[in-house]
mmCIF file of C-alpha atoms and ligand atoms in Angstrom:
data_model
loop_
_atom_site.group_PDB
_atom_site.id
_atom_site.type_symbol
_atom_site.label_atom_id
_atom_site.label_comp_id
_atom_site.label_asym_id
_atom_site.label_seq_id
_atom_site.Cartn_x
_atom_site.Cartn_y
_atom_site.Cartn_z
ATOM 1 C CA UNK A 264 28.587 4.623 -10.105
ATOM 2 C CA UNK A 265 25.831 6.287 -11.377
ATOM 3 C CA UNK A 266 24.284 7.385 -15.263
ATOM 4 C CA UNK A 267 20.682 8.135 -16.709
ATOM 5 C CA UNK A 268 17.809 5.562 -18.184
ATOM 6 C CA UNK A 269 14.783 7.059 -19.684
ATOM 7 C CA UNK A 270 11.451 6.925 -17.979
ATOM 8 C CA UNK A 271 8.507 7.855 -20.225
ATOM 9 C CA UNK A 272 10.696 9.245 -22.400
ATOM 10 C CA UNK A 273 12.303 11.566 -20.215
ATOM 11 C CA UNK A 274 15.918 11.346 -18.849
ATOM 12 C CA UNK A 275 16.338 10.470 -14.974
ATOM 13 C CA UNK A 276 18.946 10.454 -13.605
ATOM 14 C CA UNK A 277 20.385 7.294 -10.706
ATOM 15 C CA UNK A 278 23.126 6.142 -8.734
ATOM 16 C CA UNK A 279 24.155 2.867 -7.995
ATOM 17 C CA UNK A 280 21.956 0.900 -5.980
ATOM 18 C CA UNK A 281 18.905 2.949 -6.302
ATOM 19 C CA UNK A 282 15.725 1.152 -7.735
ATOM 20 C CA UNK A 283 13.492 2.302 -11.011
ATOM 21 C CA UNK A 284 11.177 3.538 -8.593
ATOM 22 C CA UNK A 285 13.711 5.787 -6.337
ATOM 23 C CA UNK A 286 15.469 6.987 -9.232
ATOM 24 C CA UNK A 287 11.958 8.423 -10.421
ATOM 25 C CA UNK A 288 10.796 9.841 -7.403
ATOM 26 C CA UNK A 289 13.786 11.523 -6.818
ATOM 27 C CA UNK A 290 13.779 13.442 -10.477
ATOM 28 C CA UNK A 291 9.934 13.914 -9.757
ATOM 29 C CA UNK A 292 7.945 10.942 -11.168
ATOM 30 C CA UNK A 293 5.204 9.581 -8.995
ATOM 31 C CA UNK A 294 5.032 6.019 -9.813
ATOM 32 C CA UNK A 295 1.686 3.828 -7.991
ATOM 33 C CA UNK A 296 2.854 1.796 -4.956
ATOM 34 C CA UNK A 297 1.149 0.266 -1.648
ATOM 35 C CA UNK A 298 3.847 -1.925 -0.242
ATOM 36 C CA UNK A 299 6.789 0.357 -0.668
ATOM 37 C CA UNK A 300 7.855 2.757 2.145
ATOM 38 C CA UNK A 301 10.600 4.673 1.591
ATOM 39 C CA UNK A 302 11.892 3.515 5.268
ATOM 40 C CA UNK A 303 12.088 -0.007 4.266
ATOM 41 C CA UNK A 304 13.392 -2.599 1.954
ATOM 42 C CA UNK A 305 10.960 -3.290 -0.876
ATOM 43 C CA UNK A 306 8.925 -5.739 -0.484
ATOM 44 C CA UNK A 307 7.181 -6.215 -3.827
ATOM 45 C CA UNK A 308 4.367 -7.776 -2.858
ATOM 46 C CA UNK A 309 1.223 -5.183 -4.587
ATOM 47 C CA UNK A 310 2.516 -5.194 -7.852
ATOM 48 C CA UNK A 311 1.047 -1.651 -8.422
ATOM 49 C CA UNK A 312 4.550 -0.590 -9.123
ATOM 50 C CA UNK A 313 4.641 -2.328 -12.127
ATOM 51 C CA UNK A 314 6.233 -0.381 -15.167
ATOM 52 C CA UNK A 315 7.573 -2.146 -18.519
ATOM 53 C CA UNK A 316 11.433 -2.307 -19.156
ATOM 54 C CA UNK A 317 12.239 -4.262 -22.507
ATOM 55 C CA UNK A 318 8.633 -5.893 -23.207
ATOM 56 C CA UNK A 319 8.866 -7.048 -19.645
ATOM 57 C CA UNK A 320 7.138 -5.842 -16.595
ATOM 58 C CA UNK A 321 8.690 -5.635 -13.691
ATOM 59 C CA UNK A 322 8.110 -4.036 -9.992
ATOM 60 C CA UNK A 323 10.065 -1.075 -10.132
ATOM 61 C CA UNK A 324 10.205 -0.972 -6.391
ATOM 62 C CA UNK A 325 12.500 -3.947 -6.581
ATOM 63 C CA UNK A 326 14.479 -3.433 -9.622
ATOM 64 C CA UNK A 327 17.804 -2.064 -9.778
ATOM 65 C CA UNK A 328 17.973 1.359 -12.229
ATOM 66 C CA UNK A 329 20.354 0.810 -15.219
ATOM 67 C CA UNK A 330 21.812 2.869 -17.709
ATOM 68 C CA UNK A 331 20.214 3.059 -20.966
ATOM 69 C CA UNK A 332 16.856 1.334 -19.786
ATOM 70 C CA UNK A 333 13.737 2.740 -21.180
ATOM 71 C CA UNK A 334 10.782 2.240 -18.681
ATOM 72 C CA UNK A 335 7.361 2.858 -19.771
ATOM 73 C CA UNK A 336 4.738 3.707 -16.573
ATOM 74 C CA UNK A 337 2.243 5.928 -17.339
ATOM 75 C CA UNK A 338 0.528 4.307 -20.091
ATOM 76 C CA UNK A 339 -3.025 2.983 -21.204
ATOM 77 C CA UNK A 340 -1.552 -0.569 -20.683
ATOM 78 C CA UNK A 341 0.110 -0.230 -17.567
ATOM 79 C CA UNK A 342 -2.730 1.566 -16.005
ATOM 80 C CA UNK A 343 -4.888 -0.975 -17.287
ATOM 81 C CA UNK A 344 -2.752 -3.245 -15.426
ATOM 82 C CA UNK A 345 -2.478 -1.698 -12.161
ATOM 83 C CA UNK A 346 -6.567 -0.954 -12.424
ATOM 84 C CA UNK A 347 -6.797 -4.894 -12.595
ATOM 85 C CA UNK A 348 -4.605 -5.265 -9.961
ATOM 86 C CA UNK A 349 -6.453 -2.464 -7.899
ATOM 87 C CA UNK A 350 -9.803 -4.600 -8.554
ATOM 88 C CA UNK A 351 -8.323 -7.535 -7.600
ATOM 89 C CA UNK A 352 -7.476 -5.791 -3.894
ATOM 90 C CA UNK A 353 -10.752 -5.011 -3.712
ATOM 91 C CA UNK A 354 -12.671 -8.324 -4.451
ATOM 92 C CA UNK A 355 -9.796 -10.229 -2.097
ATOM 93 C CA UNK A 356 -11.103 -8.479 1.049
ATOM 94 C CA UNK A 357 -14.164 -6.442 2.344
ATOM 95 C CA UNK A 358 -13.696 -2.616 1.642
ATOM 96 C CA UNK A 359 -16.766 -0.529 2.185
ATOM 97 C CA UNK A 360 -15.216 2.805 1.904
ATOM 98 C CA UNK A 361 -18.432 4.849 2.739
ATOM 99 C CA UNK A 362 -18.403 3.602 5.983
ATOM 100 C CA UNK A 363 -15.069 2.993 6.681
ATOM 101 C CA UNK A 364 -12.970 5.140 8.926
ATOM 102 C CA UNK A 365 -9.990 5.818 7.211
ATOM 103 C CA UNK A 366 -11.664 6.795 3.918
ATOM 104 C CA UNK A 367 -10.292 10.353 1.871
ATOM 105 C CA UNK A 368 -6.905 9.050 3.638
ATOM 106 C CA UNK A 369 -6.599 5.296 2.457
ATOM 107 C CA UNK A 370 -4.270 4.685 0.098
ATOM 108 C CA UNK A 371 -6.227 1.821 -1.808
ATOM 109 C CA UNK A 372 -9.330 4.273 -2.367
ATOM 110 C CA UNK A 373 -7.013 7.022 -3.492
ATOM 111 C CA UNK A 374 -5.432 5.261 -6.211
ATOM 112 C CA UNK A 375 -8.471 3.422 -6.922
ATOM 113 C CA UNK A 376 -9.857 7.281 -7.745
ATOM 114 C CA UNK A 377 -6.731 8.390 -9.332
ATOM 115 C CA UNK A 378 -6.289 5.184 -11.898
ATOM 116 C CA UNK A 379 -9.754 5.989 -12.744
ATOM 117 C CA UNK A 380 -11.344 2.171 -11.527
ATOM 118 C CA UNK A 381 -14.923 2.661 -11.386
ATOM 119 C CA UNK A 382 -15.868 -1.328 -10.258
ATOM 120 C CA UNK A 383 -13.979 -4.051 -9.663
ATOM 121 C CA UNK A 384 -15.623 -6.293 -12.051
ATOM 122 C CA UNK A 385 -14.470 -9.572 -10.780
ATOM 123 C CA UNK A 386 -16.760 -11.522 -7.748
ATOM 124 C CA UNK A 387 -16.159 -10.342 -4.846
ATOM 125 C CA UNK A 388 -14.975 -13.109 -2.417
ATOM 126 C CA UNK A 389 -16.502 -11.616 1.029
ATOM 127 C CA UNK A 390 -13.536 -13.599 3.453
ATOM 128 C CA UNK A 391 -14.752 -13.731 6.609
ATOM 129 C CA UNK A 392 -12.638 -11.921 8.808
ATOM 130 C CA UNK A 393 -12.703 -11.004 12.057
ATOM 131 C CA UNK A 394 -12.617 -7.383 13.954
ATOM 132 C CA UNK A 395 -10.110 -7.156 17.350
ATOM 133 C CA UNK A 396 -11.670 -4.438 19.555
ATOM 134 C CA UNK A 397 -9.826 -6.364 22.252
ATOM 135 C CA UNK A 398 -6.815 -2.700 22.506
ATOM 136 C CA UNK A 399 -7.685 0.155 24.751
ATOM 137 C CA UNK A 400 -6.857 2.569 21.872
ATOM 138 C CA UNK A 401 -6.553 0.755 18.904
ATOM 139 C CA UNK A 402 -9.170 -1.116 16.878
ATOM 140 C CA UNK A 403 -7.961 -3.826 14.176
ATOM 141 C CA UNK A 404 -10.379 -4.678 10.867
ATOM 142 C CA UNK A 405 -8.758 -7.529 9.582
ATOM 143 C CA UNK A 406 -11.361 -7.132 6.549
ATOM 144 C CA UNK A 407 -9.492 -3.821 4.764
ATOM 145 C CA UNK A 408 -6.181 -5.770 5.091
ATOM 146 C CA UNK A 409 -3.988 -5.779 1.597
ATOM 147 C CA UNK A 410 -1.176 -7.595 2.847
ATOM 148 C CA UNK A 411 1.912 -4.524 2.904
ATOM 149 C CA UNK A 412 3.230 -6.089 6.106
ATOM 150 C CA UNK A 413 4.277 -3.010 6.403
ATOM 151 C CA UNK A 414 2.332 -3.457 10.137
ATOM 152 C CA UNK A 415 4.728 -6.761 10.296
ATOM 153 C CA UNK A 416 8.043 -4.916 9.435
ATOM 154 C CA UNK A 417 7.403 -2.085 11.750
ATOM 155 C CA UNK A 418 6.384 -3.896 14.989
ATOM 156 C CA UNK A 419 9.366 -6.200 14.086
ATOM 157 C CA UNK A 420 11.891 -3.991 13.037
ATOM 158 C CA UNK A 421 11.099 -0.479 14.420
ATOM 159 C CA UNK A 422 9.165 -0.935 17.466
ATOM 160 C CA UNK A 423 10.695 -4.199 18.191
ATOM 161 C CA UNK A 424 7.944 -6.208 19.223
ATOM 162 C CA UNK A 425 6.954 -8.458 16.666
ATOM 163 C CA UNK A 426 2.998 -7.881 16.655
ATOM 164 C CA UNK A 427 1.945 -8.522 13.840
ATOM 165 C CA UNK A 428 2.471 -11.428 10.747
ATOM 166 C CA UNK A 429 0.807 -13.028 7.958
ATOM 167 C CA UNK A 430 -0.384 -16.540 7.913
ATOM 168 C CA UNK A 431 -0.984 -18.963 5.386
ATOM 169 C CA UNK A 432 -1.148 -18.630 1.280
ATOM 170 C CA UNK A 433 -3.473 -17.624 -1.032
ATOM 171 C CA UNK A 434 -7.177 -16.719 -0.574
ATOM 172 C CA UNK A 435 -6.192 -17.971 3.149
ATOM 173 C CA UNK A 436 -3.557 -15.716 3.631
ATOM 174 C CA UNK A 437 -4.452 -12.967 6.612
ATOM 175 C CA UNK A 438 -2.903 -10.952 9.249
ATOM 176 C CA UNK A 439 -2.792 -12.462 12.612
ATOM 177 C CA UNK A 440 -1.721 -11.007 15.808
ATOM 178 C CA UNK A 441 0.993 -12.729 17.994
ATOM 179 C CA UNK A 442 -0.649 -13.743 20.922
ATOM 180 C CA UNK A 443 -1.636 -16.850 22.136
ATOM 181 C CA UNK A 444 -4.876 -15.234 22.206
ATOM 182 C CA UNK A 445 -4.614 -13.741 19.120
ATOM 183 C CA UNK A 446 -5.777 -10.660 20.714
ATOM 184 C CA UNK A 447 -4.361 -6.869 20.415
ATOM 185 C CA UNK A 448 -5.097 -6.069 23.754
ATOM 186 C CA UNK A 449 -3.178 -9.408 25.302
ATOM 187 C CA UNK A 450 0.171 -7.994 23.398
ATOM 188 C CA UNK A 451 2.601 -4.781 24.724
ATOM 189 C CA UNK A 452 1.212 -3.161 21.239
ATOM 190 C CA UNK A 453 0.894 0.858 21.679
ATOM 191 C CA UNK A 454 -0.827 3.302 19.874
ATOM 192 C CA UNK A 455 2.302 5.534 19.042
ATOM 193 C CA UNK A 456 4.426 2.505 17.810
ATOM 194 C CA UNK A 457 4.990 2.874 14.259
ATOM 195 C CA UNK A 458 3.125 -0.391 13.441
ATOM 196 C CA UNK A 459 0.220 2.021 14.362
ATOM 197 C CA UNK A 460 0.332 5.067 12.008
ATOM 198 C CA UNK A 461 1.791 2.987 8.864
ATOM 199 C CA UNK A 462 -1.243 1.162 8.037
ATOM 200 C CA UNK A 463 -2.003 2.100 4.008
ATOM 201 C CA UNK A 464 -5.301 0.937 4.327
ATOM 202 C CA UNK A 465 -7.868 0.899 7.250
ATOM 203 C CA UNK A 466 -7.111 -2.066 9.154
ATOM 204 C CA UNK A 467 -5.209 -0.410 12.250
ATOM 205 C CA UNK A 468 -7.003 2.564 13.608
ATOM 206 C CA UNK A 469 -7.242 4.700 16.682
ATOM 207 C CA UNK A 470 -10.426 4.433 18.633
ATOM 208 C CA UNK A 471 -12.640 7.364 19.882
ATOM 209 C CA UNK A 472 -11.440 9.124 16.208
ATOM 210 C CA UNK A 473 -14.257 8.503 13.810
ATOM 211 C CA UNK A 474 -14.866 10.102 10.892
ATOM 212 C CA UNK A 475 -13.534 13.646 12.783
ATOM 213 C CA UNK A 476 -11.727 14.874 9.857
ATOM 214 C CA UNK A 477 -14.964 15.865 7.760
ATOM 215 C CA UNK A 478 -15.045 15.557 4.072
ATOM 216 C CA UNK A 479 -13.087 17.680 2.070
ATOM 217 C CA UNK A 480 -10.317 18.174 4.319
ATOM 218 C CA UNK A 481 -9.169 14.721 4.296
ATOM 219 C CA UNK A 482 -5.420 13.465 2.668
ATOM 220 C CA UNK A 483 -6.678 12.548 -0.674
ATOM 221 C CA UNK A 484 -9.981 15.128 -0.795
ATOM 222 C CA UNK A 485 -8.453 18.129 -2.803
ATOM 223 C CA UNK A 486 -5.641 16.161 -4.694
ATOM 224 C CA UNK A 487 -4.716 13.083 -6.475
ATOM 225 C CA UNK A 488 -2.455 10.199 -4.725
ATOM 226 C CA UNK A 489 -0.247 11.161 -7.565
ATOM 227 C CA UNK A 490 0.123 14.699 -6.459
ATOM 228 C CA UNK A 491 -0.135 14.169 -2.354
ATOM 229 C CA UNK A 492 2.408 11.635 -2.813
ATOM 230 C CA UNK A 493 5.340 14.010 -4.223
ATOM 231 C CA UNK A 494 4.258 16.972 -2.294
ATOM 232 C CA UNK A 495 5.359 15.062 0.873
ATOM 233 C CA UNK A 496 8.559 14.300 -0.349
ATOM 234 C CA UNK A 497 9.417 17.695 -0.401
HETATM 235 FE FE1 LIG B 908 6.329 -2.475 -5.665
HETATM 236 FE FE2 LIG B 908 4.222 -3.069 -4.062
HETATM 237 S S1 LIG B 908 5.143 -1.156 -4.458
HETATM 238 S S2 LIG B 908 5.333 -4.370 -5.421
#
């Protein structure tokens, strides 16, 4: 089965079984994400994906295409929304992009640029997290973690070895390795498992790299998320 909705006014074409937000990637439409990997079941966790169907919003990772809908998602209100939800991020964990290692390719920085957020203008809640240094090769900041599990779903269900999860709810909620150290380097974690390169943010990150890609000719230096984002799909 397939048929057409209407996304911002344009027609897009689906088939059965693909979400809002596959539908509109395929036909060309870049809609925000941070959980969502095209290798993996959504997960709908971010929210950034938001778009409004019927008055509603809903995560257009998650929801099923249907013909006739009419989705609105780039608008003043729903970029409003995903700003707020970009500022929340922010304040929920401890991202110092100047200094941080993965900044110009983080995906949290690059839509904060692209969505225009200029602060986040809620109190920042400074969680104290801890740093694992404890891998030969790979160094974890728990501090930039946004909770994808996309780490989680990789080590479990590509590399097979069930590294990673996330612990407790709420403002407690954080990434734990399992160990019964709790330590990277006391698990068979490697740096070319996927769980290594899939990171959004700038918690997992090869050691002895630095800030060697110099400004300008990082991911997100010379064009938006929005743009970087479809170009790879092609
Ligand atoms: Fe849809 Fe994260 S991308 S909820």
């Amino acid at each position: 089965m397939s048929g057409t909705f209407l996304f911002d006014g344009q027609p897009v074409p689906f088939t059965d079984g693909q979400t809002i937000l596959q539908a509109a990637r395929a036909a060309g439409h870049y809609i925000p994400h941070l959980c969502w990997h095209p290798d993996f079941p959504p997960h709908g966790s971010c929210k950034l994906c938001i778009v409004k169907v019927a008055g509603r919003h809903v995560s257009s990772c998650a929801m099923p295409a249907k013909e006739g809908m009419e989705v609105e998602s780039n608008t003043p209100e729903i970029n409003g929304e995903r700003r707020a939800l970009l500022q929340m991020l922010f304040v929920e964990g401890n991202h110092f992009c100047p200094s941080c290692e993965k900044s110009g390719n983080c995906q949290l920085q690059a839509l904060a640029y692209d969505l225009e957020m200029l602060t986040p203008r809620f109190n920042h809640f400074f969680p104290d997290r801890p740093v694992d240094a404890s891998h030969p090769e790979v160094l974890l900041d728990f501090n930039r973690c946004i909770f994808c599990e996309l780490c989680v779903r990789a080590s479990r269900d590509v590399d097979h070895k069930n590294v990673f999860a996330l612990t407790e709810r709420g403002i407690h909620k954080h990434l734990v390795v399992n160990a019964e150290s709790g330590r990277l380097g006391d698990t068979d974690f490697a740096a070319n498992d996927l769980a290594a390169s899939i990171c959004p943010v700038g918690v997992i990150l090869r050691k002895r790299v630095g800030f060697a890609q110099p400004i300008g000719a990082r991911k997100y230096d010379a064009q938006p998320i929005h743009v970087v984002a479809m170009q790879e799909d092609k």
